[in-house]
Amino acid sequence: GAVVSQHPSWVICKSGTSVKIECRSLDFQATTMFWYRQFPKQSLMLMATSNEGSKATYEQGVEKDKFLINHASLTLSTLTVTSAHPEDSSFYICSATGRDQETQYFGPGTRLLVL
Amino acid sequence: DAKTTQPTSMDCAEGRAANLPCNHSTISGNEYVYWYRQIHSQGPQYIIHGLKNNETNEMASLIITEDRKSSTLILPHATLRDTAVYYCIVNFGNEKLTFGTGTRLTIIP
């Protein structure tokens, strides 16, 4: 139990285009999901907290208009990188809080490369 | 979130127990101790968590000192697949996780 999936696992896009990443909790309902970003040789950095049915809460320095988060159901949150640029190339990882409301389970990550 | 301190790196021989320490001297009474690991190019994997008592599951054991200011993650019989970066995080639960630099554990054949 407590499996989180992400799609796609990797994506290459041209500069200026938008990319959508999906995060799904497969066997549980997640009222809260989190989006992280990891640059090479660095640790994970939280981008935003997503609660089902409400607006996401963004961390300081993360542009809400550039990184659109939608959490329309208890099993799906999406992150859209709008007008992507090469500096947005990174490893994007989502997590969801499990049934015990204590533990976060992470997806496998999505590697984004913007050319 | 309370901060944690972990050694930057550790080596362990295959088949031996790997003991990973973590200091969290400013932990508050209701904060849990969580351990995650990240194998290269993958999302973090949950290992174990505890509040006050020692915990054991199929992956590892977590030993928390009585004053809760430090803990040790024990992998009883390390294999090469346990090579990863291990993160010790303290958190109230259902909150954002703050990842430090973790401990890079290398299992030596």
PDB file of C-alpha atoms in Angstrom:
ATOM      1  CA  GLY A   1       0.000   0.000   0.000  1.00  0.00           C
ATOM      2  CA  ALA A   2       0.829   3.719  -0.091  1.00  0.00           C
ATOM      3  CA  VAL A   3       2.035   3.819  -3.673  1.00  0.00           C
ATOM      4  CA  VAL A   4       2.512   7.120  -5.453  1.00  0.00           C
ATOM      5  CA  SER A   5       3.036   7.319  -9.187  1.00  0.00           C
ATOM      6  CA  GLN A   6       4.195  10.110 -11.451  1.00  0.00           C
ATOM      7  CA  HIS A   7       3.786  10.616 -15.147  1.00  0.00           C
ATOM      8  CA  PRO A   8       5.781  11.101 -17.231  1.00  0.00           C
ATOM      9  CA  SER A   9       8.995   9.729 -15.787  1.00  0.00           C
ATOM     10  CA  TRP A  10      11.007  11.990 -18.043  1.00  0.00           C
ATOM     11  CA  VAL A  11      10.264  14.705 -20.549  1.00  0.00           C
ATOM     12  CA  ILE A  12      12.267  16.816 -22.985  1.00  0.00           C
ATOM     13  CA  CYS A  13      10.711  20.008 -24.250  1.00  0.00           C
ATOM     14  CA  LYS A  14      11.610  23.168 -26.104  1.00  0.00           C
ATOM     15  CA  SER A  15      12.106  26.443 -24.320  1.00  0.00           C
ATOM     16  CA  GLY A  16       8.862  28.398 -24.054  1.00  0.00           C
ATOM     17  CA  THR A  17       6.544  25.408 -23.984  1.00  0.00           C
ATOM     18  CA  SER A  18       4.509  24.159 -21.029  1.00  0.00           C
ATOM     19  CA  VAL A  19       4.843  20.769 -19.399  1.00  0.00           C
ATOM     20  CA  LYS A  20       2.329  19.007 -17.158  1.00  0.00           C
ATOM     21  CA  ILE A  21       3.388  16.429 -14.579  1.00  0.00           C
ATOM     22  CA  GLU A  22       0.846  14.185 -12.881  1.00  0.00           C
ATOM     23  CA  CYS A  23       1.084  12.762  -9.391  1.00  0.00           C
ATOM     24  CA  ARG A  24      -1.311  10.026  -8.321  1.00  0.00           C
ATOM     25  CA  SER A  25      -1.881   8.174  -5.082  1.00  0.00           C
ATOM     26  CA  LEU A  26      -2.768   4.697  -6.318  1.00  0.00           C
ATOM     27  CA  ASP A  27      -4.195   2.929  -3.298  1.00  0.00           C
ATOM     28  CA  PHE A  28      -5.122   5.656  -0.874  1.00  0.00           C
ATOM     29  CA  GLN A  29      -6.714   9.060  -0.789  1.00  0.00           C
ATOM     30  CA  ALA A  30      -4.403  11.972  -0.196  1.00  0.00           C
ATOM     31  CA  THR A  31      -5.815  15.226   1.040  1.00  0.00           C
ATOM     32  CA  THR A  32      -2.343  16.744   0.992  1.00  0.00           C
ATOM     33  CA  MET A  33       0.316  16.384  -1.660  1.00  0.00           C
ATOM     34  CA  PHE A  34       3.685  18.069  -1.854  1.00  0.00           C
ATOM     35  CA  TRP A  35       5.851  19.044  -4.800  1.00  0.00           C
ATOM     36  CA  TYR A  36       9.639  19.069  -4.515  1.00  0.00           C
ATOM     37  CA  ARG A  37      12.441  19.913  -6.893  1.00  0.00           C
ATOM     38  CA  GLN A  38      15.975  18.544  -6.866  1.00  0.00           C
ATOM     39  CA  PHE A  39      18.907  19.924  -8.819  1.00  0.00           C
ATOM     40  CA  PRO A  40      21.990  17.765  -9.465  1.00  0.00           C
ATOM     41  CA  LYS A  41      24.054  17.012  -6.367  1.00  0.00           C
ATOM     42  CA  GLN A  42      21.596  18.919  -4.182  1.00  0.00           C
ATOM     43  CA  SER A  43      18.936  17.903  -1.712  1.00  0.00           C
ATOM     44  CA  LEU A  44      15.194  18.065  -2.283  1.00  0.00           C
ATOM     45  CA  MET A  45      13.627  21.496  -1.949  1.00  0.00           C
ATOM     46  CA  LEU A  46       9.910  21.911  -1.310  1.00  0.00           C
ATOM     47  CA  MET A  47       8.133  23.968  -3.937  1.00  0.00           C
ATOM     48  CA  ALA A  48       4.536  23.896  -2.765  1.00  0.00           C
ATOM     49  CA  THR A  49       1.934  22.164  -0.648  1.00  0.00           C
ATOM     50  CA  SER A  50      -1.231  21.112  -2.407  1.00  0.00           C
ATOM     51  CA  ASN A  51      -4.521  20.497  -0.620  1.00  0.00           C
ATOM     52  CA  GLU A  52      -7.470  18.927  -2.389  1.00  0.00           C
ATOM     53  CA  GLY A  53     -10.044  21.485  -3.400  1.00  0.00           C
ATOM     54  CA  SER A  54      -8.052  24.542  -2.425  1.00  0.00           C
ATOM     55  CA  LYS A  55      -5.230  26.687  -3.727  1.00  0.00           C
ATOM     56  CA  ALA A  56      -1.685  25.488  -3.283  1.00  0.00           C
ATOM     57  CA  THR A  57       0.658  27.111  -0.817  1.00  0.00           C
ATOM     58  CA  TYR A  58       3.967  28.037  -2.401  1.00  0.00           C
ATOM     59  CA  GLU A  59       7.333  28.291  -0.726  1.00  0.00           C
ATOM     60  CA  GLN A  60       9.177  31.566  -0.755  1.00  0.00           C
ATOM     61  CA  GLY A  61      10.869  32.188  -4.055  1.00  0.00           C
ATOM     62  CA  VAL A  62       8.679  29.813  -6.068  1.00  0.00           C
ATOM     63  CA  GLU A  63       6.632  31.621  -8.718  1.00  0.00           C
ATOM     64  CA  LYS A  64       3.008  30.538  -8.476  1.00  0.00           C
ATOM     65  CA  ASP A  65       2.238  31.766 -11.991  1.00  0.00           C
ATOM     66  CA  LYS A  66       5.048  29.712 -13.437  1.00  0.00           C
ATOM     67  CA  PHE A  67       4.447  26.506 -11.506  1.00  0.00           C
ATOM     68  CA  LEU A  68       0.698  25.887 -11.618  1.00  0.00           C
ATOM     69  CA  ILE A  69      -0.573  23.283  -9.211  1.00  0.00           C
ATOM     70  CA  ASN A  70      -4.006  21.710  -9.352  1.00  0.00           C
ATOM     71  CA  HIS A  71      -5.306  19.185  -6.829  1.00  0.00           C
ATOM     72  CA  ALA A  72      -8.745  18.449  -8.173  1.00  0.00           C
ATOM     73  CA  SER A  73      -9.293  15.066  -6.555  1.00  0.00           C
ATOM     74  CA  LEU A  74      -8.092  13.057  -3.589  1.00  0.00           C
ATOM     75  CA  THR A  75      -5.855  10.952  -5.806  1.00  0.00           C
ATOM     76  CA  LEU A  76      -4.470  13.392  -8.355  1.00  0.00           C
ATOM     77  CA  SER A  77      -2.348  16.524  -8.265  1.00  0.00           C
ATOM     78  CA  THR A  78      -0.758  18.120 -11.297  1.00  0.00           C
ATOM     79  CA  LEU A  79       2.180  20.476 -11.671  1.00  0.00           C
ATOM     80  CA  THR A  80       2.383  22.520 -14.864  1.00  0.00           C
ATOM     81  CA  VAL A  81       5.632  24.258 -15.657  1.00  0.00           C
ATOM     82  CA  THR A  82       4.588  27.153 -17.876  1.00  0.00           C
ATOM     83  CA  SER A  83       6.886  28.747 -20.434  1.00  0.00           C
ATOM     84  CA  ALA A  84       9.687  26.434 -19.437  1.00  0.00           C
ATOM     85  CA  HIS A  85      13.295  27.612 -19.706  1.00  0.00           C
ATOM     86  CA  PRO A  86      16.554  25.681 -19.470  1.00  0.00           C
ATOM     87  CA  GLU A  87      16.986  26.716 -15.834  1.00  0.00           C
ATOM     88  CA  ASP A  88      13.764  24.829 -15.035  1.00  0.00           C
ATOM     89  CA  SER A  89      15.481  21.599 -15.968  1.00  0.00           C
ATOM     90  CA  SER A  90      15.393  19.530 -12.811  1.00  0.00           C
ATOM     91  CA  PHE A  91      14.072  16.417 -11.088  1.00  0.00           C
ATOM     92  CA  TYR A  92      10.503  17.035  -9.898  1.00  0.00           C
ATOM     93  CA  ILE A  93       9.157  14.774  -7.170  1.00  0.00           C
ATOM     94  CA  CYS A  94       5.756  14.647  -5.533  1.00  0.00           C
ATOM     95  CA  SER A  95       4.693  13.099  -2.272  1.00  0.00           C
ATOM     96  CA  ALA A  96       1.413  12.334  -0.601  1.00  0.00           C
ATOM     97  CA  THR A  97       0.464  11.794   3.007  1.00  0.00           C
ATOM     98  CA  GLY A  98      -0.786   8.296   3.672  1.00  0.00           C
ATOM     99  CA  ARG A  99      -3.753   7.042   5.627  1.00  0.00           C
ATOM    100  CA  ASP A 100      -1.994   7.398   8.955  1.00  0.00           C
ATOM    101  CA  GLN A 101      -1.661  11.147   8.297  1.00  0.00           C
ATOM    102  CA  GLU A 102       1.888  10.844   9.599  1.00  0.00           C
ATOM    103  CA  THR A 103       3.939   9.506   6.726  1.00  0.00           C
ATOM    104  CA  GLN A 104       4.706  10.952   3.310  1.00  0.00           C
ATOM    105  CA  TYR A 105       5.208   8.599   0.410  1.00  0.00           C
ATOM    106  CA  PHE A 106       7.100   9.787  -2.615  1.00  0.00           C
ATOM    107  CA  GLY A 107       6.621   9.257  -6.293  1.00  0.00           C
ATOM    108  CA  PRO A 108       9.477   8.059  -8.504  1.00  0.00           C
ATOM    109  CA  GLY A 109      10.120  11.551  -9.847  1.00  0.00           C
ATOM    110  CA  THR A 110       9.967  13.239 -13.244  1.00  0.00           C
ATOM    111  CA  ARG A 111      13.128  14.385 -14.932  1.00  0.00           C
ATOM    112  CA  LEU A 112      12.560  17.516 -17.014  1.00  0.00           C
ATOM    113  CA  LEU A 113      15.036  18.726 -19.601  1.00  0.00           C
ATOM    114  CA  VAL A 114      14.317  22.033 -21.313  1.00  0.00           C
ATOM    115  CA  LEU A 115      16.295  22.689 -24.471  1.00  0.00           C
TER     116      LEU A 115
ATOM    117  CA  ASP B   1      11.138  21.937  12.111  1.00  0.00           C
ATOM    118  CA  ALA B   2      13.960  20.913  14.402  1.00  0.00           C
ATOM    119  CA  LYS B   3      17.310  20.578  12.660  1.00  0.00           C
ATOM    120  CA  THR B   4      19.182  17.336  12.370  1.00  0.00           C
ATOM    121  CA  THR B   5      22.883  16.559  12.096  1.00  0.00           C
ATOM    122  CA  GLN B   6      24.149  13.516  10.252  1.00  0.00           C
ATOM    123  CA  PRO B   7      27.601  12.372   9.150  1.00  0.00           C
ATOM    124  CA  THR B   8      28.279  13.224   5.533  1.00  0.00           C
ATOM    125  CA  SER B   9      29.240   9.713   4.538  1.00  0.00           C
ATOM    126  CA  MET B  10      29.713   6.204   5.883  1.00  0.00           C
ATOM    127  CA  ASP B  11      30.911   2.872   4.580  1.00  0.00           C
ATOM    128  CA  CYS B  12      29.656  -0.516   5.672  1.00  0.00           C
ATOM    129  CA  ALA B  13      30.684  -4.013   4.638  1.00  0.00           C
ATOM    130  CA  GLU B  14      28.097  -6.101   2.870  1.00  0.00           C
ATOM    131  CA  GLY B  15      26.291  -8.412   5.265  1.00  0.00           C
ATOM    132  CA  ARG B  16      27.131  -6.349   8.321  1.00  0.00           C
ATOM    133  CA  ALA B  17      24.777  -4.108  10.234  1.00  0.00           C
ATOM    134  CA  ALA B  18      24.791  -0.476   9.138  1.00  0.00           C
ATOM    135  CA  ASN B  19      24.261   1.967  11.983  1.00  0.00           C
ATOM    136  CA  LEU B  20      23.421   5.506  10.899  1.00  0.00           C
ATOM    137  CA  PRO B  21      23.382   8.154  13.629  1.00  0.00           C
ATOM    138  CA  CYS B  22      21.358  11.344  13.759  1.00  0.00           C
ATOM    139  CA  ASN B  23      21.398  14.176  16.265  1.00  0.00           C
ATOM    140  CA  HIS B  24      18.248  16.232  16.810  1.00  0.00           C
ATOM    141  CA  SER B  25      18.894  17.994  20.087  1.00  0.00           C
ATOM    142  CA  THR B  26      16.185  20.635  19.551  1.00  0.00           C
ATOM    143  CA  ILE B  27      13.371  18.180  18.843  1.00  0.00           C
ATOM    144  CA  SER B  28      10.089  19.089  20.479  1.00  0.00           C
ATOM    145  CA  GLY B  29       7.836  16.718  22.374  1.00  0.00           C
ATOM    146  CA  ASN B  30       5.398  15.993  19.553  1.00  0.00           C
ATOM    147  CA  GLU B  31       7.840  15.743  16.682  1.00  0.00           C
ATOM    148  CA  TYR B  32       8.453  12.397  15.062  1.00  0.00           C
ATOM    149  CA  VAL B  33      11.798  11.139  13.791  1.00  0.00           C
ATOM    150  CA  TYR B  34      11.560  10.002  10.179  1.00  0.00           C
ATOM    151  CA  TRP B  35      14.092   8.184   8.035  1.00  0.00           C
ATOM    152  CA  TYR B  36      14.026   8.195   4.258  1.00  0.00           C
ATOM    153  CA  ARG B  37      16.578   7.105   1.709  1.00  0.00           C
ATOM    154  CA  GLN B  38      17.172   8.119  -1.861  1.00  0.00           C
ATOM    155  CA  ILE B  39      18.802   5.808  -4.304  1.00  0.00           C
ATOM    156  CA  HIS B  40      20.368   7.575  -7.257  1.00  0.00           C
ATOM    157  CA  SER B  41      17.855   9.143  -9.641  1.00  0.00           C
ATOM    158  CA  GLN B  42      14.820   7.882  -7.721  1.00  0.00           C
ATOM    159  CA  GLY B  43      12.276   9.458  -5.420  1.00  0.00           C
ATOM    160  CA  PRO B  44      12.899   9.135  -1.674  1.00  0.00           C
ATOM    161  CA  GLN B  45      11.779   5.896  -0.064  1.00  0.00           C
ATOM    162  CA  TYR B  46      10.170   5.872   3.361  1.00  0.00           C
ATOM    163  CA  ILE B  47      12.005   3.593   5.788  1.00  0.00           C
ATOM    164  CA  ILE B  48      10.655   4.054   9.298  1.00  0.00           C
ATOM    165  CA  HIS B  49       9.533   6.618  11.832  1.00  0.00           C
ATOM    166  CA  GLY B  50       9.009   6.852  15.572  1.00  0.00           C
ATOM    167  CA  LEU B  51       8.037   9.192  18.358  1.00  0.00           C
ATOM    168  CA  LYS B  52       9.481   7.885  21.614  1.00  0.00           C
ATOM    169  CA  ASN B  53       9.718   4.123  21.464  1.00  0.00           C
ATOM    170  CA  ASN B  54      12.108   2.071  19.404  1.00  0.00           C
ATOM    171  CA  GLU B  55      10.559   0.810  16.207  1.00  0.00           C
ATOM    172  CA  THR B  56      11.245  -2.111  13.884  1.00  0.00           C
ATOM    173  CA  ASN B  57       9.856  -3.059  10.517  1.00  0.00           C
ATOM    174  CA  GLU B  58      10.889  -5.261   7.640  1.00  0.00           C
ATOM    175  CA  MET B  59      13.460  -2.760   6.449  1.00  0.00           C
ATOM    176  CA  ALA B  60      15.139  -1.426   9.555  1.00  0.00           C
ATOM    177  CA  SER B  61      15.146  -0.647  13.250  1.00  0.00           C
ATOM    178  CA  LEU B  62      15.005   2.804  14.783  1.00  0.00           C
ATOM    179  CA  ILE B  63      16.540   3.391  18.172  1.00  0.00           C
ATOM    180  CA  ILE B  64      15.622   6.677  19.840  1.00  0.00           C
ATOM    181  CA  THR B  65      17.451   7.750  22.978  1.00  0.00           C
ATOM    182  CA  GLU B  66      15.424   8.346  26.101  1.00  0.00           C
ATOM    183  CA  ASP B  67      15.940  12.110  25.931  1.00  0.00           C
ATOM    184  CA  ARG B  68      15.004  11.945  22.205  1.00  0.00           C
ATOM    185  CA  LYS B  69      17.966  14.107  21.272  1.00  0.00           C
ATOM    186  CA  SER B  70      19.457  11.503  18.993  1.00  0.00           C
ATOM    187  CA  SER B  71      18.550   8.344  17.136  1.00  0.00           C
ATOM    188  CA  THR B  72      20.148   5.533  15.160  1.00  0.00           C
ATOM    189  CA  LEU B  73      18.842   3.789  12.094  1.00  0.00           C
ATOM    190  CA  ILE B  74      19.965   0.181  11.884  1.00  0.00           C
ATOM    191  CA  LEU B  75      19.976  -1.838   8.681  1.00  0.00           C
ATOM    192  CA  PRO B  76      20.598  -5.311  10.108  1.00  0.00           C
ATOM    193  CA  HIS B  77      22.203  -7.018   7.124  1.00  0.00           C
ATOM    194  CA  ALA B  78      23.327  -4.467   4.577  1.00  0.00           C
ATOM    195  CA  THR B  79      23.294  -5.380   0.907  1.00  0.00           C
ATOM    196  CA  LEU B  80      24.693  -3.533  -2.083  1.00  0.00           C
ATOM    197  CA  ARG B  81      21.184  -2.286  -2.843  1.00  0.00           C
ATOM    198  CA  ASP B  82      21.224  -0.347   0.412  1.00  0.00           C
ATOM    199  CA  THR B  83      23.765   2.072  -1.048  1.00  0.00           C
ATOM    200  CA  ALA B  84      21.923   5.405  -0.964  1.00  0.00           C
ATOM    201  CA  VAL B  85      21.657   8.791   0.724  1.00  0.00           C
ATOM    202  CA  TYR B  86      19.849   8.451   4.042  1.00  0.00           C
ATOM    203  CA  TYR B  87      17.895  11.372   5.456  1.00  0.00           C
ATOM    204  CA  CYS B  88      16.904  11.821   9.090  1.00  0.00           C
ATOM    205  CA  ILE B  89      14.055  14.332   9.442  1.00  0.00           C
ATOM    206  CA  VAL B  90      12.060  15.480  12.439  1.00  0.00           C
ATOM    207  CA  ASN B  91       8.528  16.612  11.811  1.00  0.00           C
ATOM    208  CA  PHE B  92       5.100  16.871  13.410  1.00  0.00           C
ATOM    209  CA  GLY B  93       3.611  14.621  10.756  1.00  0.00           C
ATOM    210  CA  ASN B  94       1.541  15.614   7.718  1.00  0.00           C
ATOM    211  CA  GLU B  95       3.784  18.600   7.178  1.00  0.00           C
ATOM    212  CA  LYS B  96       6.332  19.531   4.588  1.00  0.00           C
ATOM    213  CA  LEU B  97       9.609  17.693   5.002  1.00  0.00           C
ATOM    214  CA  THR B  98      12.851  19.636   5.178  1.00  0.00           C
ATOM    215  CA  PHE B  99      15.659  17.605   3.675  1.00  0.00           C
ATOM    216  CA  GLY B 100      19.213  18.216   4.814  1.00  0.00           C
ATOM    217  CA  THR B 101      22.268  16.784   3.129  1.00  0.00           C
ATOM    218  CA  GLY B 102      21.843  13.325   4.638  1.00  0.00           C
ATOM    219  CA  THR B 103      24.388  10.537   4.988  1.00  0.00           C
ATOM    220  CA  ARG B 104      25.770   8.907   1.881  1.00  0.00           C
ATOM    221  CA  LEU B 105      25.995   5.221   2.803  1.00  0.00           C
ATOM    222  CA  THR B 106      28.185   3.030   0.639  1.00  0.00           C
ATOM    223  CA  ILE B 107      28.001  -0.730   1.050  1.00  0.00           C
ATOM    224  CA  ILE B 108      31.336  -2.336   0.292  1.00  0.00           C
ATOM    225  CA  PRO B 109      31.333  -5.820  -1.273  1.00  0.00           C
TER     226      PRO B 109
END
